[in-house]
mmCIF file of C-alpha atoms in Angstrom:
data_model
loop_
_atom_site.group_PDB
_atom_site.id
_atom_site.type_symbol
_atom_site.label_atom_id
_atom_site.label_comp_id
_atom_site.label_asym_id
_atom_site.label_seq_id
_atom_site.Cartn_x
_atom_site.Cartn_y
_atom_site.Cartn_z
ATOM 1 C CA UNK T 56 288.582 -6.820 97.645
ATOM 2 C CA UNK T 57 291.378 -4.759 96.051
ATOM 3 C CA UNK T 58 294.090 -3.407 98.329
ATOM 4 C CA UNK T 59 295.264 0.126 97.588
ATOM 5 C CA UNK T 60 299.013 0.636 97.499
ATOM 6 C CA UNK T 61 300.196 3.872 99.109
ATOM 7 C CA UNK T 62 303.391 5.352 97.665
ATOM 8 C CA UNK T 63 306.175 5.685 100.211
ATOM 9 C CA UNK T 64 307.381 9.269 99.838
ATOM 10 C CA UNK T 65 309.736 9.032 102.816
ATOM 11 C CA UNK T 66 311.879 5.877 102.817
ATOM 12 C CA UNK T 67 313.529 5.018 106.129
ATOM 13 C CA UNK T 68 314.950 2.141 108.206
ATOM 14 C CA UNK T 69 317.028 0.880 105.283
ATOM 15 C CA UNK T 70 320.682 -0.077 104.976
ATOM 16 C CA UNK T 71 321.873 3.537 104.971
ATOM 17 C CA UNK T 72 320.794 6.945 106.235
ATOM 18 C CA UNK T 73 319.107 8.960 103.465
ATOM 19 C CA UNK T 74 317.959 12.602 103.432
ATOM 20 C CA UNK T 75 314.835 13.370 101.370
ATOM 21 C CA UNK T 76 313.461 16.869 100.655
ATOM 22 C CA UNK T 77 310.031 17.406 102.181
ATOM 23 C CA UNK T 78 307.281 16.520 99.684
ATOM 24 C CA UNK T 79 304.391 18.097 101.619
ATOM 25 C CA UNK T 80 303.231 21.562 102.688
ATOM 26 C CA UNK T 81 303.976 22.698 106.227
ATOM 27 C CA UNK T 82 300.808 24.763 106.631
ATOM 28 C CA UNK T 83 297.947 23.087 104.776
ATOM 29 C CA UNK T 84 295.276 25.627 105.671
ATOM 30 C CA UNK T 85 294.728 29.053 104.087
ATOM 31 C CA UNK T 86 296.761 31.827 105.747
ATOM 32 C CA UNK T 87 293.578 33.782 106.469
ATOM 33 C CA UNK T 88 291.547 30.823 107.740
ATOM 34 C CA UNK T 89 289.614 31.745 110.907
ATOM 35 C CA UNK T 90 291.083 30.553 114.188
ATOM 36 C CA UNK T 91 293.365 31.471 117.095
ATOM 37 C CA UNK T 92 296.510 31.800 114.934
ATOM 38 C CA UNK T 93 297.094 35.033 113.023
ATOM 39 C CA UNK T 94 298.469 34.903 109.438
ATOM 40 C CA UNK T 95 301.861 36.059 110.769
ATOM 41 C CA UNK T 96 301.867 33.135 113.220
ATOM 42 C CA UNK T 97 301.269 30.647 110.424
ATOM 43 C CA UNK T 98 304.035 32.242 108.358
ATOM 44 C CA UNK T 99 306.436 31.842 111.289
ATOM 45 C CA UNK T 100 305.379 28.216 111.727
ATOM 46 C CA UNK T 101 305.905 27.559 108.024
ATOM 47 C CA UNK T 102 309.433 29.016 108.192
ATOM 48 C CA UNK T 103 310.670 27.553 111.468
ATOM 49 C CA UNK T 104 308.567 24.426 111.982
ATOM 50 C CA UNK T 105 307.384 25.558 115.420
ATOM 51 C CA UNK T 106 305.654 28.363 117.251
ATOM 52 C CA UNK T 107 305.634 29.166 120.971
ATOM 53 C CA UNK T 108 302.451 30.476 122.613
ATOM 54 C CA UNK T 109 303.359 31.984 125.957
ATOM 55 C CA UNK T 110 299.914 31.969 127.582
ATOM 56 C CA UNK T 111 297.815 29.251 126.005
ATOM 57 C CA UNK T 112 296.330 28.449 129.434
ATOM 58 C CA UNK T 113 295.841 30.662 132.462
ATOM 59 C CA UNK T 114 297.812 29.926 135.627
ATOM 60 C CA UNK T 115 294.692 28.530 137.282
ATOM 61 C CA UNK T 116 293.922 26.291 134.311
ATOM 62 C CA UNK T 117 297.484 24.979 134.231
ATOM 63 C CA UNK T 118 297.267 24.235 137.962
ATOM 64 C CA UNK T 119 294.092 22.228 137.410
ATOM 65 C CA UNK T 120 295.682 20.139 134.661
ATOM 66 C CA UNK T 121 298.781 19.678 136.819
ATOM 67 C CA UNK T 122 296.572 18.358 139.629
ATOM 68 C CA UNK T 123 295.038 15.884 137.194
ATOM 69 C CA UNK T 124 298.505 14.775 136.038
ATOM 70 C CA UNK T 125 299.535 14.196 139.651
ATOM 71 C CA UNK T 126 296.325 12.250 140.302
ATOM 72 C CA UNK T 127 296.964 9.978 137.340
ATOM 73 C CA UNK T 128 300.604 9.197 138.134
ATOM 74 C CA UNK T 129 299.655 8.473 141.779
ATOM 75 C CA UNK T 130 296.875 6.058 140.821
ATOM 76 C CA UNK T 131 297.960 2.385 141.191
ATOM 77 C CA UNK T 132 295.454 1.426 138.507
ATOM 78 C CA UNK T 133 297.076 3.774 136.012
ATOM 79 C CA UNK T 134 300.543 2.517 136.920
ATOM 80 C CA UNK T 135 299.428 -1.077 136.269
ATOM 81 C CA UNK T 136 297.972 -0.136 132.868
ATOM 82 C CA UNK T 137 300.062 -0.846 129.763
ATOM 83 C CA UNK T 138 299.639 2.801 128.800
ATOM 84 C CA UNK T 139 301.924 3.840 131.665
ATOM 85 C CA UNK T 140 305.667 3.848 130.840
ATOM 86 C CA UNK T 141 308.184 3.796 133.693
ATOM 87 C CA UNK T 142 311.766 5.042 133.963
ATOM 88 C CA UNK T 143 314.232 2.127 133.582
ATOM 89 C CA UNK T 144 316.316 3.178 136.602
ATOM 90 C CA UNK T 145 313.942 4.760 139.101
ATOM 91 C CA UNK T 146 310.844 2.775 138.075
ATOM 92 C CA UNK T 147 308.861 5.994 138.376
ATOM 93 C CA UNK T 148 306.224 6.797 135.770
ATOM 94 C CA UNK T 149 307.764 8.542 132.756
ATOM 95 C CA UNK T 150 304.698 8.861 130.505
ATOM 96 C CA UNK T 151 301.031 7.934 130.440
ATOM 97 C CA UNK T 152 299.537 7.516 126.977
ATOM 98 C CA UNK T 153 295.995 8.062 125.698
ATOM 99 C CA UNK T 154 295.233 10.497 128.501
ATOM 100 C CA UNK T 155 292.338 12.013 126.545
ATOM 101 C CA UNK T 156 290.607 8.626 126.933
ATOM 102 C CA UNK T 157 291.709 7.923 130.507
ATOM 103 C CA UNK T 158 290.801 11.391 131.791
ATOM 104 C CA UNK T 159 287.778 13.553 130.947
ATOM 105 C CA UNK T 160 289.801 16.532 132.192
ATOM 106 C CA UNK T 161 292.370 16.061 129.419
ATOM 107 C CA UNK T 162 289.609 15.165 126.945
ATOM 108 C CA UNK T 163 288.188 18.649 127.530
ATOM 109 C CA UNK T 164 291.618 20.152 126.842
ATOM 110 C CA UNK T 165 291.802 18.345 123.488
ATOM 111 C CA UNK T 166 288.407 19.798 122.537
ATOM 112 C CA UNK T 167 289.339 23.322 123.664
ATOM 113 C CA UNK T 168 289.187 25.635 120.639
ATOM 114 C CA UNK T 169 292.474 27.253 121.693
ATOM 115 C CA UNK T 170 294.043 23.835 121.113
ATOM 116 C CA UNK T 171 292.135 21.969 118.394
ATOM 117 C CA UNK T 172 291.377 25.204 116.518
ATOM 118 C CA UNK T 173 295.079 25.827 115.983
ATOM 119 C CA UNK T 174 295.566 22.260 114.756
ATOM 120 C CA UNK T 175 292.773 22.698 112.188
ATOM 121 C CA UNK T 176 294.348 25.936 110.959
ATOM 122 C CA UNK T 177 297.749 24.309 110.394
ATOM 123 C CA UNK T 178 296.441 21.074 108.873
ATOM 124 C CA UNK T 179 293.620 22.598 106.819
ATOM 125 C CA UNK T 180 291.003 20.002 107.734
ATOM 126 C CA UNK T 181 289.209 18.286 110.555
ATOM 127 C CA UNK T 182 291.629 16.463 112.843
ATOM 128 C CA UNK T 183 291.734 13.468 115.138
ATOM 129 C CA UNK T 184 294.102 12.602 117.981
ATOM 130 C CA UNK T 185 296.865 10.326 116.742
ATOM 131 C CA UNK T 186 298.487 10.249 120.184
ATOM 132 C CA UNK T 187 298.198 11.943 123.565
ATOM 133 C CA UNK T 188 300.273 11.569 126.686
ATOM 134 C CA UNK T 189 301.486 13.249 129.813
ATOM 135 C CA UNK T 190 305.254 13.404 130.277
ATOM 136 C CA UNK T 191 306.615 13.523 133.797
ATOM 137 C CA UNK T 192 310.141 14.773 134.438
ATOM 138 C CA UNK T 193 310.653 14.982 138.188
ATOM 139 C CA UNK T 194 313.878 16.511 139.439
ATOM 140 C CA UNK T 195 317.120 14.733 140.241
ATOM 141 C CA UNK T 196 317.679 12.522 137.253
ATOM 142 C CA UNK T 197 314.617 12.045 135.041
ATOM 143 C CA UNK T 198 315.945 11.038 131.637
ATOM 144 C CA UNK T 199 315.426 12.957 128.409
ATOM 145 C CA UNK T 200 314.333 12.081 124.891
ATOM 146 C CA UNK T 201 317.125 11.761 122.321
ATOM 147 C CA UNK T 202 317.097 13.685 119.030
ATOM 148 C CA UNK T 203 314.492 12.422 116.583
ATOM 149 C CA UNK T 204 311.787 13.333 114.096
ATOM 150 C CA UNK T 205 308.384 12.144 115.275
ATOM 151 C CA UNK T 206 307.233 11.647 111.705
ATOM 152 C CA UNK T 207 310.058 9.187 111.067
ATOM 153 C CA UNK T 208 308.582 6.917 113.738
ATOM 154 C CA UNK T 209 304.940 7.597 112.925
ATOM 155 C CA UNK T 210 305.594 6.883 109.242
ATOM 156 C CA UNK T 211 307.760 3.819 109.800
ATOM 157 C CA UNK T 212 305.835 2.206 112.660
ATOM 158 C CA UNK T 213 302.298 3.680 112.591
ATOM 159 C CA UNK T 214 301.763 4.108 108.848
ATOM 160 C CA UNK T 215 301.120 7.853 108.572
ATOM 161 C CA UNK T 216 301.578 8.490 104.825
ATOM 162 C CA UNK T 217 302.109 12.257 104.676
ATOM 163 C CA UNK T 218 303.493 15.081 106.816
ATOM 164 C CA UNK T 219 300.071 16.388 107.801
ATOM 165 C CA UNK T 220 300.423 16.051 111.561
ATOM 166 C CA UNK T 221 301.167 18.610 114.273
ATOM 167 C CA UNK T 222 302.046 18.363 117.960
ATOM 168 C CA UNK T 223 301.545 20.671 120.899
ATOM 169 C CA UNK T 224 303.484 20.426 124.147
ATOM 170 C CA UNK T 225 301.740 22.329 126.934
ATOM 171 C CA UNK T 226 303.806 23.100 130.024
ATOM 172 C CA UNK T 227 302.151 22.191 133.326
ATOM 173 C CA UNK T 228 305.212 23.245 135.346
ATOM 174 C CA UNK T 229 307.631 26.051 134.588
ATOM 175 C CA UNK T 230 310.155 25.222 131.879
ATOM 176 C CA UNK T 231 313.541 26.679 132.798
ATOM 177 C CA UNK T 232 316.658 26.575 130.645
ATOM 178 C CA UNK T 233 318.070 23.975 133.026
ATOM 179 C CA UNK T 234 315.366 21.355 133.727
ATOM 180 C CA UNK T 235 315.350 19.303 130.556
ATOM 181 C CA UNK T 236 313.294 21.511 128.249
ATOM 182 C CA UNK T 237 312.329 20.915 124.635
ATOM 183 C CA UNK T 238 314.974 21.678 122.000
ATOM 184 C CA UNK T 239 314.199 22.033 118.281
ATOM 185 C CA UNK T 240 316.377 22.695 115.226
ATOM 186 C CA UNK T 241 314.612 25.556 113.371
ATOM 187 C CA UNK T 242 314.061 24.728 109.696
ATOM 188 C CA UNK T 243 314.917 21.045 110.077
ATOM 189 C CA UNK T 244 311.301 20.155 109.203
ATOM 190 C CA UNK T 245 312.041 20.851 105.522
ATOM 191 C CA UNK T 246 314.245 17.730 105.190
ATOM 192 C CA UNK T 247 313.258 14.176 106.067
ATOM 193 C CA UNK T 248 316.096 12.100 107.464
ATOM 194 C CA UNK T 249 315.521 8.426 106.776
ATOM 195 C CA UNK T 250 317.394 6.473 109.432
ATOM 196 C CA UNK T 251 319.471 3.334 108.998
ATOM 197 C CA UNK T 252 318.634 -0.025 110.543
ATOM 198 C CA UNK T 253 315.620 -2.328 110.575
ATOM 199 C CA UNK T 254 312.789 -2.014 113.103
ATOM 200 C CA UNK T 255 312.765 -4.803 115.698
ATOM 201 C CA UNK T 256 309.440 -6.457 116.514
ATOM 202 C CA UNK T 257 307.696 -4.734 119.445
ATOM 203 C CA UNK T 258 310.259 -1.936 119.194
ATOM 204 C CA UNK T 259 307.876 0.403 121.004
ATOM 205 C CA UNK T 260 308.433 -1.422 124.320
ATOM 206 C CA UNK T 261 312.066 -0.279 124.311
ATOM 207 C CA UNK T 262 311.797 2.986 122.372
ATOM 208 C CA UNK T 263 309.309 4.549 124.794
ATOM 209 C CA UNK T 264 311.958 4.297 127.497
ATOM 210 C CA UNK T 265 315.066 4.877 125.382
ATOM 211 C CA UNK T 266 315.052 5.689 121.659
ATOM 212 C CA UNK T 267 317.148 3.357 119.492
ATOM 213 C CA UNK T 268 315.654 2.459 116.092
ATOM 214 C CA UNK T 269 314.900 5.641 114.172
ATOM 215 C CA UNK T 270 317.761 7.575 115.773
ATOM 216 C CA UNK T 271 319.840 9.831 113.489
ATOM 217 C CA UNK T 272 323.595 9.385 113.319
ATOM 218 C CA UNK T 273 325.946 11.734 115.168
ATOM 219 C CA UNK T 274 327.275 12.922 111.807
ATOM 220 C CA UNK T 275 323.796 13.832 110.526
ATOM 221 C CA UNK T 276 322.879 15.580 113.772
ATOM 222 C CA UNK T 277 326.114 17.569 113.735
ATOM 223 C CA UNK T 278 325.479 18.682 110.157
ATOM 224 C CA UNK T 279 321.861 19.644 110.889
ATOM 225 C CA UNK T 280 322.706 21.513 114.098
ATOM 226 C CA UNK T 281 325.456 23.412 112.275
ATOM 227 C CA UNK T 282 323.006 24.407 109.536
ATOM 228 C CA UNK T 283 319.894 25.123 111.589
ATOM 229 C CA UNK T 284 321.053 25.829 115.125
ATOM 230 C CA UNK T 285 319.149 24.744 118.240
ATOM 231 C CA UNK T 286 316.298 26.563 119.977
ATOM 232 C CA UNK T 287 315.554 25.803 123.651
ATOM 233 C CA UNK T 288 312.037 26.542 124.872
ATOM 234 C CA UNK T 289 311.320 28.059 128.252
ATOM 235 C CA UNK T 290 308.115 29.397 129.724
ATOM 236 C CA UNK T 291 305.746 29.429 132.636
ATOM 237 C CA UNK T 292 303.100 26.803 133.276
ATOM 238 C CA UNK T 293 300.380 27.268 130.668
ATOM 239 C CA UNK T 294 302.783 28.121 127.859
ATOM 240 C CA UNK T 295 302.848 25.861 124.812
ATOM 241 C CA UNK T 296 304.986 24.950 121.839
ATOM 242 C CA UNK T 297 303.415 23.862 118.564
ATOM 243 C CA UNK T 298 305.775 21.974 116.302
ATOM 244 C CA UNK T 299 305.724 20.213 112.956
ATOM 245 C CA UNK T 300 305.805 16.427 112.866
ATOM 246 C CA UNK T 301 309.160 16.398 111.045
ATOM 247 C CA UNK T 302 311.006 18.919 113.230
ATOM 248 C CA UNK T 303 314.201 17.449 114.663
ATOM 249 C CA UNK T 304 313.857 17.752 118.430
ATOM 250 C CA UNK T 305 314.852 16.250 121.772
ATOM 251 C CA UNK T 306 315.333 17.074 125.433
ATOM 252 C CA UNK T 307 318.019 16.522 128.029
ATOM 253 C CA UNK T 308 317.925 14.881 131.444
ATOM 254 C CA UNK T 309 316.509 16.850 134.345
ATOM 255 C CA UNK T 310 319.121 16.873 137.110
ATOM 256 C CA UNK T 311 317.728 19.988 138.790
ATOM 257 C CA UNK T 312 315.371 19.924 141.798
ATOM 258 C CA UNK T 313 312.637 21.474 139.624
ATOM 259 C CA UNK T 314 310.150 19.144 137.924
ATOM 260 C CA UNK T 315 309.185 19.578 134.282
ATOM 261 C CA UNK T 316 305.872 18.048 133.311
ATOM 262 C CA UNK T 317 303.764 18.601 130.229
ATOM 263 C CA UNK T 318 300.807 17.264 128.288
ATOM 264 C CA UNK T 319 301.588 16.324 124.704
ATOM 265 C CA UNK T 320 298.852 16.069 122.043
ATOM 266 C CA UNK T 321 299.348 14.961 118.435
ATOM 267 C CA UNK T 322 296.700 15.953 115.900
ATOM 268 C CA UNK T 323 296.560 14.291 112.488
ATOM 269 C CA UNK T 324 294.423 15.297 109.520
ATOM 270 C CA UNK T 325 291.422 13.047 108.878
ATOM 271 C CA UNK T 326 292.628 13.101 105.257
ATOM 272 C CA UNK T 327 295.946 11.501 106.333
ATOM 273 C CA UNK T 328 294.606 8.431 108.117
ATOM 274 C CA UNK T 329 297.147 5.763 109.030
ATOM 275 C CA UNK T 330 297.697 2.791 106.721
ATOM 276 C CA UNK T 331 299.993 -0.170 107.329
ATOM 277 C CA UNK T 332 303.489 0.621 108.686
ATOM 278 C CA UNK T 333 306.015 1.593 106.038
ATOM 279 C CA UNK T 334 309.069 0.133 107.816
ATOM 280 C CA UNK T 335 307.989 -2.108 110.686
ATOM 281 C CA UNK T 336 306.791 -5.723 110.894
ATOM 282 C CA UNK T 337 303.629 -4.867 112.839
ATOM 283 C CA UNK T 338 301.617 -1.826 113.894
ATOM 284 C CA UNK T 339 302.208 -0.295 117.293
ATOM 285 C CA UNK T 340 299.319 -0.555 119.789
ATOM 286 C CA UNK T 341 296.422 1.830 119.242
ATOM 287 C CA UNK T 342 297.095 3.691 122.481
ATOM 288 C CA UNK T 343 300.347 4.892 120.839
ATOM 289 C CA UNK T 344 299.203 5.233 117.214
ATOM 290 C CA UNK T 345 295.429 5.633 116.957
ATOM 291 C CA UNK T 346 293.269 3.769 114.470
ATOM 292 C CA UNK T 347 290.122 5.631 115.445
ATOM 293 C CA UNK T 348 289.976 8.524 112.980
ATOM 294 C CA UNK T 349 286.887 10.205 114.453
ATOM 295 C CA UNK T 350 287.251 14.005 114.200
ATOM 296 C CA UNK T 351 287.601 15.993 117.413
ATOM 297 C CA UNK T 352 284.368 17.860 118.116
#
């Protein structure tokens, strides 16, 4: 059998930090392709690397998904599962991965045309779920996620070859400007920042609690923030933010009394199926980086 070599368009995890111009489209689909997004929405996404949808879900729908999130994080069986990630200090659940397989309620959300239809419009093809998770940020000290590009990790550690992946973060509690909301640098998706430093074996066990490998330098972040600025997303439960896989983003700690919880779904094009990792000794587990490329139906 002959092994096919895939060209690495986005080198990372080397001796030095290297910026590479984006080699891929941002919107792969036709601007007038049918779906929930209007052509103007896709143009905005192409320019900024994100798009906020203020009422993706109704208040009642968001409440139902929030109830399911609370059920999952209260379930001792879920807590004992390797797909549950706990806070290092409080030992409370921080994230639960592969929720579309654990929960039929979240599986229905993935199949909802308001969700998967938008992913197909952006990526211009059928899509599968590369990753899904619920993120729990209770008040009084839940830690944030440091600045990073998701694609840097998915390319280095999961083997996604091209930037043909899109994420949606759907708020299940109100996102204020004070409770650790999502921040994105508009336009940062047009440049890939290859980070310095090798990937340790089983890096995911540490990085899911506190990002280390694949973290940009302070100098690079300062330069990017000065060029692009920083957008903070707020919105009621049911609002959503779609963002490109290479957008530089992060979130702060939540030291308010107000929880911030969301469901996070990553769609990848079926034409961009994962290969072997580009900068890691082994693949991450499939509950973090899927190897089942079955299209969402």
